[in-house]
Amino acid sequence: MKTKEYQLNLDFFDNKQEDTQKTIFSLANGHFGVEAINPINESINYGTNVNGYFDTGEITYGEKAFGYASEHQTIVNIPSLRTIYIQSLNGTTFDKSMLKERTLDMKTGILTEKFVLENSSGETIQMEVTSFVGQSLKNWYGIEYSFAAGTYVDDIYITKNIIFNRDIKQVETDDPRKQSLVQKVTVIGEQEQDSYSCVIKTQNTNLSLPILLKSADEINLSNYKVSLKKMSKVGYIFGIGDIQENVKNPFLQIPNLDEIKADSISFWKNTWENSALSIDDSPKLNKASLYNMFQLFQSAGRDGKTSLSAKGLSGTGYEGHYFWDTEMYGIPYFAHTSPGIARNLLIYRFNCLDQSRKRASELGVDKGALFAWRTINGLEASAYYPAGTAQYHIDADIAFAVDYYYKATKDNEFIEKYGMELILETARFWKGFGDYNTVDGQRQFEFHTVTGPDEYTALVDNNYYTNRMAKYNLSLVKKYADILKKNNSNKTKELKLTDEEIIDLDQTVKDVYLPYNTDKGIYAQDDSFLQKPVWPFDKTPKENYPLLLHYHPLTIYRYQVAKQADTLLAEYLFAGETPVDQLEREYDYYDKVTTHDSSLSKSIYGIIAARLNRTDETYNAFKDSVLMDLENSHGNTDDGLHVANLAGSWLSIVAGFAGMSLCDDYLSFEYHLPKQFSKLKFRMLYLNNLLEISLSQNSITISLIKGTGFKTKISDTIYELNSENKKITQVVTK
Ligand code: BGC
């Protein structure tokens, strides 16, 4: 493993804005995240985000209707663990900081920063900060500060604490992507000389979170004297306990700083072993790709009780909610890099089934489950149903992800315990929510009043993506019933799935209608999209993007304009089903009416461009996607990372350049390396095998690094890799 590629430092950035950098250099472990907040900012009462630690509040509607979401859910802001107070002998505070160096070592998970601090008399000292989070030691965070004299050479006094000092308040914002509610918690704390422990409790959800701060060297937490005559180092350990209803002995064993550090180092060593990636020709894009992967690993919940929020644990944008982003972008990534995480993300959905069954019934469907569009606790939290509940494609997204995970792992136990029920309950919802309609003598199954992935088009009939995904979801019932039967399982009986229901659902699969426009020779995004006037792009000034911040939804909905990949997203998922000439037409058509205002869009366009061997478009879309947060190109990285896109940039390489797709019995590749790269290499997991895929300008090589073997298809040829035949190279003719 080369070292430099794994180090992200300040040289990478043209714009070193503090608010963006706090997100970018955040550290996390799926349980909690610590934003890289300026450590000497006293008034900071945010900066630590605990996955799934949230409170609720009533949503006040001017005009409420039946079945509207009733409560907000919002992640709780916990003060930064990085803050430190430093005073000089005469009591003046070092309250100005200048960041000089910052290096995130992605190989070890250790963040090192150098600051020059200044007091009101203009005197300076130097401070180096080293911080890291435990990974298997998931409740722990360590931070060390070293001080050295600058123009100030006397003793300093340092204080480390954690103070909750805020009231509940509504934050004024017109941007739906920002957190709009800051909550109050009650704190019961116990202060000792060298430690402080407290339990914080949310007001409405009644969730307790134990927090511990302990000096690593048993020194006083307040006013500890540090002599600058010698370089002095002090360390602190934070415990962020599990979220619970009743706290009993939250921290039984407290690790020391070295143990937390070693745990971080060993986690990253193992993680990269299965997922290393290198792109020759562009150290910048190489580093950005590794960074995106690093942040994905940090962001995802790993306990089956939490998921992957739209911003990970790097910020509070979108209130810490989980969306379909997890299933359609996150799951394919984790299925091939850390399948245990993918499994637990799906178990989180399984744990939401009861609420989702109730939700389906609120929507008039008595059999099946409807998952919440945005949520933390499984209940719908979206107050705007046209771009919330109406995106019921989330059901099929979850079923698709179950199937994806199974194809990548053949985890039969998962299907038995969780997967089949998820597939069946979502399929039942489709059956109950759709309608038969007869058009030109043809009976077809349709979905009316629906919003697809494109949030600039709402409440239309027969969104192509939704119908295509529902069709697939319905088809999975028979597939998995057969698999369970083969495994001699009783599961289908337990789920009261009869042969008649299987036959009925399977007939519906054949009847689902897919809108197609004969004149244009393309799938229509929905029944009305292509009839609307095209958005006046030539009259739209640059500063009016994203459109959602400048136009009323009803203005946007009346035009042909898409926020993100919609029809093309379905095309990406069902690779090879649409003839290439049609795909060309669809790409050209939808590209012209898509603003890519959503960060979920560019990567998908890039993958389709790759399939069409449009090398410049592939390369440019990849660059936009892979650098999105590092260059803050959407202007809101300060609210948190665009996590779906992080996975999208990985998919651009794996599903785009290498054309990887999962089939039932083999892993398929198609060579599409853009001419801008001469060599690219990545590792991935498939059926418990570790593979390395290398692409050069004229060949593709698949190697079996670990494992007993698997079948793979390159272009049209199927190969078998095993202990005797560990490598296959196919020369590419262009
Ligand atoms: C996108 C959604 C996405 C959400 C969270 C929105 O801007 O349109 O598709 O789920 O962001 O990332």
Coordinates of N, CA, C and O in Angstrom, one line a residue, residues 308-398:
L308 N -27.4 4.5 7.6 CA -26.5 5.4 7.0 C -27.2 6.7 6.7 O -28.0 6.7 5.7
S309 N -27.0 7.7 7.4 CA -27.8 8.9 7.2 C -27.2 9.6 5.9 O -26.1 9.4 5.5
A310 N -28.1 10.5 5.4 CA -27.7 11.2 4.1 C -26.4 12.0 4.2 O -25.7 12.2 3.2
K311 N -26.0 12.3 5.4 CA -24.8 13.1 5.7 C -23.8 12.3 6.5 O -22.8 12.9 7.0
G312 N -24.1 11.0 6.7 CA -23.2 10.2 7.5 C -23.2 10.8 8.9 O -24.2 11.3 9.4
L313 N -22.0 10.8 9.6 CA -21.9 11.4 10.9 C -21.1 12.6 10.9 O -20.5 13.0 11.9
S314 N -21.0 13.3 9.7 CA -20.1 14.4 9.5 C -20.9 15.7 9.6 O -20.3 16.8 9.5
G315 N -22.2 15.7 9.8 CA -23.0 16.9 9.9 C -24.4 16.6 10.2 O -24.8 15.5 10.2
T316 N -25.2 17.7 10.4 CA -26.6 17.5 10.8 C -27.6 17.8 9.7 O -28.8 17.9 9.9
G317 N -27.1 18.0 8.5 CA -28.0 18.3 7.3 C -29.0 17.1 7.2 O -28.7 16.0 7.6
Y318 N -30.2 17.5 6.7 CA -31.3 16.5 6.6 C -31.6 15.9 7.9 O -32.1 14.7 8.0
E319 N -31.3 16.6 9.0 CA -31.6 16.2 10.4 C -31.1 14.8 10.8 O -31.7 14.1 11.7
G320 N -30.1 14.3 10.1 CA -29.6 13.0 10.4 C -30.5 11.8 9.9 O -30.4 10.7 10.4
H321 N -31.4 12.1 9.0 CA -32.3 11.1 8.5 C -31.7 10.1 7.5 O -30.8 10.4 6.8
Y322 N -32.3 8.9 7.5 CA -31.9 7.9 6.6 C -32.9 7.9 5.4 O -34.1 8.0 5.7
F323 N -32.4 7.8 4.2 CA -33.3 7.8 3.0 C -33.0 6.5 2.2 O -32.2 5.7 2.6
W324 N -33.5 6.5 1.0 CA -33.2 5.4 0.0 C -31.7 5.4 -0.4 O -31.2 4.4 -0.9
D325 N -31.1 6.5 -0.1 CA -29.6 6.6 -0.4 C -28.9 5.4 0.1 O -28.0 4.9 -0.6
T326 N -29.3 4.9 1.3 CA -28.6 3.7 1.9 C -28.7 2.5 0.9 O -27.7 1.9 0.7
E327 N -29.9 2.2 0.5 CA -30.1 1.0 -0.3 C -29.5 1.1 -1.7 O -28.9 0.1 -2.2
M328 N -29.7 2.2 -2.4 CA -29.4 2.2 -3.8 C -27.9 2.6 -4.0 O -27.4 2.3 -5.1
Y329 N -27.3 3.3 -3.1 CA -25.9 3.7 -3.3 C -25.0 3.0 -2.2 O -24.0 2.4 -2.6
G330 N -25.5 3.0 -1.0 CA -24.6 2.4 0.1 C -24.5 0.9 0.0 O -23.4 0.3 0.1
I331 N -25.6 0.2 -0.1 CA -25.6 -1.3 -0.1 C -24.6 -1.9 -1.1 O -23.8 -2.8 -0.8
P332 N -24.7 -1.5 -2.4 CA -23.8 -2.1 -3.3 C -22.3 -1.9 -2.9 O -21.5 -2.8 -3.0
Y333 N -22.0 -0.7 -2.4 CA -20.7 -0.5 -1.9 C -20.3 -1.4 -0.8 O -19.2 -2.1 -0.8
F334 N -21.1 -1.5 0.2 CA -20.7 -2.3 1.4 C -20.8 -3.8 1.1 O -20.0 -4.6 1.6
A335 N -21.7 -4.2 0.2 CA -21.8 -5.6 -0.1 C -20.5 -6.1 -0.7 O -20.1 -7.3 -0.5
H336 N -19.7 -5.2 -1.3 CA -18.4 -5.6 -1.9 C -17.2 -5.2 -1.1 O -16.1 -5.4 -1.6
T337 N -17.4 -4.5 0.0 CA -16.2 -4.1 0.7 C -16.3 -4.5 2.2 O -15.3 -4.7 2.8
S338 N -17.5 -4.6 2.7 CA -17.7 -4.9 4.1 C -19.1 -5.5 4.3 O -20.0 -4.8 4.8
P339 N -19.3 -6.7 3.8 CA -20.7 -7.2 3.7 C -21.4 -7.3 5.1 O -22.6 -7.1 5.1
G340 N -20.7 -7.4 6.2 CA -21.3 -7.3 7.5 C -22.1 -6.0 7.7 O -23.1 -6.0 8.3
I341 N -21.5 -4.9 7.2 CA -22.2 -3.6 7.3 C -23.4 -3.6 6.5 O -24.5 -3.2 6.9
A342 N -23.3 -4.1 5.2 CA -24.5 -4.2 4.4 C -25.6 -5.0 5.1 O -26.8 -4.5 5.1
R343 N -25.3 -6.1 5.6 CA -26.3 -6.9 6.3 C -27.0 -6.2 7.4 O -28.2 -6.2 7.5
N344 N -26.2 -5.5 8.2 CA -26.8 -4.8 9.4 C -27.6 -3.6 8.9 O -28.6 -3.2 9.6
L345 N -27.2 -3.0 7.8 CA -28.1 -1.9 7.3 C -29.5 -2.4 6.9 O -30.5 -1.8 7.1
L346 N -29.5 -3.6 6.4 CA -30.7 -4.2 6.0 C -31.5 -4.7 7.2 O -32.7 -4.6 7.2
I347 N -30.8 -5.1 8.2 CA -31.5 -5.6 9.4 C -32.2 -4.3 10.1 O -33.3 -4.5 10.6
Y348 N -31.5 -3.2 10.0 CA -32.2 -2.0 10.5 C -33.6 -1.8 9.8 O -34.6 -1.6 10.5
R349 N -33.7 -2.0 8.5 CA -35.0 -1.9 7.8 C -35.9 -3.0 8.3 O -37.1 -2.7 8.5
F350 N -35.4 -4.2 8.5 CA -36.2 -5.3 9.0 C -36.9 -4.8 10.4 O -38.0 -5.1 10.6
N351 N -36.0 -4.2 11.2 CA -36.5 -3.8 12.5 C -37.6 -2.6 12.4 O -38.2 -2.3 13.4
C352 N -37.7 -2.1 11.2 CA -38.8 -1.0 11.0 C -40.0 -1.6 10.4 O -40.9 -0.9 10.0
L353 N -40.1 -2.9 10.2 CA -41.2 -3.5 9.5 C -42.6 -3.3 10.2 O -43.6 -3.0 9.5
D354 N -42.6 -3.3 11.5 CA -43.9 -3.2 12.2 C -44.5 -1.8 11.9 O -45.7 -1.6 11.5
Q355 N -43.7 -0.7 12.1 CA -44.2 0.6 11.8 C -44.6 0.7 10.3 O -45.5 1.4 10.0
S356 N -43.8 0.1 9.5 CA -44.1 0.2 8.0 C -45.4 -0.5 7.6 O -46.1 -0.1 6.7
R357 N -45.7 -1.6 8.3 CA -47.0 -2.2 8.1 C -48.1 -1.3 8.5 O -49.1 -1.1 7.8
K358 N -47.9 -0.6 9.6 CA -49.0 0.3 10.0 C -49.1 1.5 9.0 O -50.2 1.9 8.7
R359 N -48.0 1.9 8.5 CA -48.0 3.0 7.6 C -48.8 2.6 6.3 O -49.5 3.4 5.7
A360 N -48.5 1.4 5.8 CA -49.2 0.9 4.6 C -50.7 0.9 4.9 O -51.5 1.3 4.1
S361 N -51.1 0.5 6.1 CA -52.5 0.5 6.4 C -53.1 1.9 6.5 O -54.2 2.1 6.0
E362 N -52.3 2.8 7.0 CA -52.8 4.2 6.9 C -53.0 4.7 5.5 O -53.8 5.6 5.3
L363 N -52.3 4.2 4.6 CA -52.4 4.6 3.2 C -53.4 3.7 2.5 O -53.5 3.6 1.2
G364 N -54.1 2.9 3.2 CA -55.2 2.1 2.7 C -54.8 0.7 2.1 O -55.6 0.1 1.4
V365 N -53.7 0.3 2.5 CA -53.2 -1.1 2.0 C -53.2 -2.0 3.2 O -52.4 -1.8 4.1
D366 N -54.0 -3.0 3.2 CA -54.1 -3.8 4.4 C -53.1 -5.0 4.5 O -52.9 -5.6 5.5
K367 N -52.4 -5.2 3.4 CA -51.4 -6.3 3.4 C -50.1 -5.7 2.9 O -50.1 -5.1 1.8
G368 N -49.0 -5.9 3.7 CA -47.7 -5.4 3.2 C -47.3 -4.2 4.0 O -47.9 -3.8 5.0
A369 N -46.1 -3.7 3.6 CA -45.5 -2.6 4.4 C -45.0 -1.5 3.5 O -44.6 -1.7 2.4
L370 N -45.2 -0.3 4.0 CA -44.7 0.9 3.3 C -43.6 1.6 4.2 O -43.9 2.1 5.3
F371 N -42.4 1.6 3.7 CA -41.3 2.2 4.5 C -41.4 3.7 4.4 O -41.8 4.3 3.4
A372 N -40.9 4.3 5.5 CA -40.8 5.8 5.5 C -39.8 6.3 4.5 O -38.7 5.8 4.4
W373 N -40.2 7.5 3.9 CA -39.2 8.1 3.0 C -38.0 8.6 3.7 O -36.9 8.4 3.3
R374 N -38.2 9.3 4.8 CA -37.1 9.8 5.6 C -37.4 9.6 7.1 O -38.5 9.8 7.5
T375 N -36.4 9.0 7.8 CA -36.7 8.6 9.1 C -35.4 8.3 9.9 O -34.4 8.2 9.3
I376 N -35.6 8.3 11.2 CA -34.6 7.7 12.1 C -35.2 6.5 12.8 O -34.6 5.4 12.8
N377 N -36.4 6.6 13.3 CA -37.0 5.6 14.1 C -38.0 4.7 13.3 O -38.7 3.9 13.9
G378 N -38.0 4.8 12.0 CA -38.9 4.0 11.2 C -40.2 4.7 10.9 O -40.9 4.2 10.0
L379 N -40.6 5.8 11.6 CA -41.8 6.5 11.2 C -41.5 7.6 10.2 O -40.4 8.1 10.2
E380 N -42.5 7.9 9.4 CA -42.3 8.9 8.4 C -42.1 10.3 9.1 O -42.8 10.7 9.9
A381 N -41.0 10.9 8.6 CA -40.7 12.2 9.2 C -40.7 13.3 8.1 O -40.4 14.5 8.4
S382 N -41.1 13.0 6.9 CA -41.2 14.0 5.9 C -42.5 14.7 5.9 O -43.6 14.1 5.8
A383 N -42.4 16.1 6.1 CA -43.6 16.9 6.2 C -44.2 17.2 4.9 O -45.3 17.7 4.8
Y384 N -43.4 17.0 3.8 CA -43.8 17.4 2.5 C -44.1 16.1 1.7 O -43.2 15.6 1.0
Y385 N -45.3 15.6 1.7 CA -45.5 14.3 1.1 C -45.3 14.2 -0.4 O -44.9 13.1 -0.8
P386 N -45.5 15.3 -1.2 CA -45.3 15.1 -2.6 C -43.8 14.6 -2.9 O -43.6 13.9 -3.9
A387 N -42.9 15.1 -2.1 CA -41.5 14.7 -2.3 C -41.0 13.8 -1.2 O -39.9 13.5 -0.9
G388 N -42.0 13.2 -0.4 CA -41.7 12.4 0.7 C -42.4 11.0 0.5 O -42.0 10.2 -0.3
T389 N -43.5 10.9 1.2 CA -44.3 9.6 1.2 C -44.6 9.2 -0.3 O -44.6 8.0 -0.6
A390 N -44.8 10.1 -1.2 CA -45.1 9.8 -2.6 C -43.9 9.1 -3.3 O -44.1 8.5 -4.3
Q391 N -42.7 9.2 -2.7 CA -41.6 8.4 -3.3 C -41.6 7.0 -2.7 O -40.6 6.5 -2.1
Y392 N -42.7 6.3 -3.0 CA -42.8 5.0 -2.4 C -41.9 4.0 -3.1 O -41.9 2.8 -2.8
H393 N -41.1 4.4 -4.1 CA -40.2 3.5 -4.7 C -39.2 3.0 -3.6 O -38.5 2.0 -3.8
I394 N -39.2 3.7 -2.5 CA -38.3 3.2 -1.4 C -38.5 1.7 -1.1 O -37.6 1.0 -0.7
D395 N -39.8 1.3 -1.2 CA -40.0 -0.1 -0.9 C -39.3 -1.0 -1.8 O -38.6 -2.0 -1.4
A396 N -39.3 -0.7 -3.1 CA -38.6 -1.6 -4.1 C -37.1 -1.4 -4.0 O -36.3 -2.3 -4.2
D397 N -36.7 -0.2 -3.5 CA -35.2 0.0 -3.3 C -34.7 -1.0 -2.3 O -33.6 -1.5 -2.4
I398 N -35.5 -1.1 -1.2 CA -35.1 -2.0 -0.1 C -35.1 -3.4 -0.6 O -34.1 -4.2 -0.3

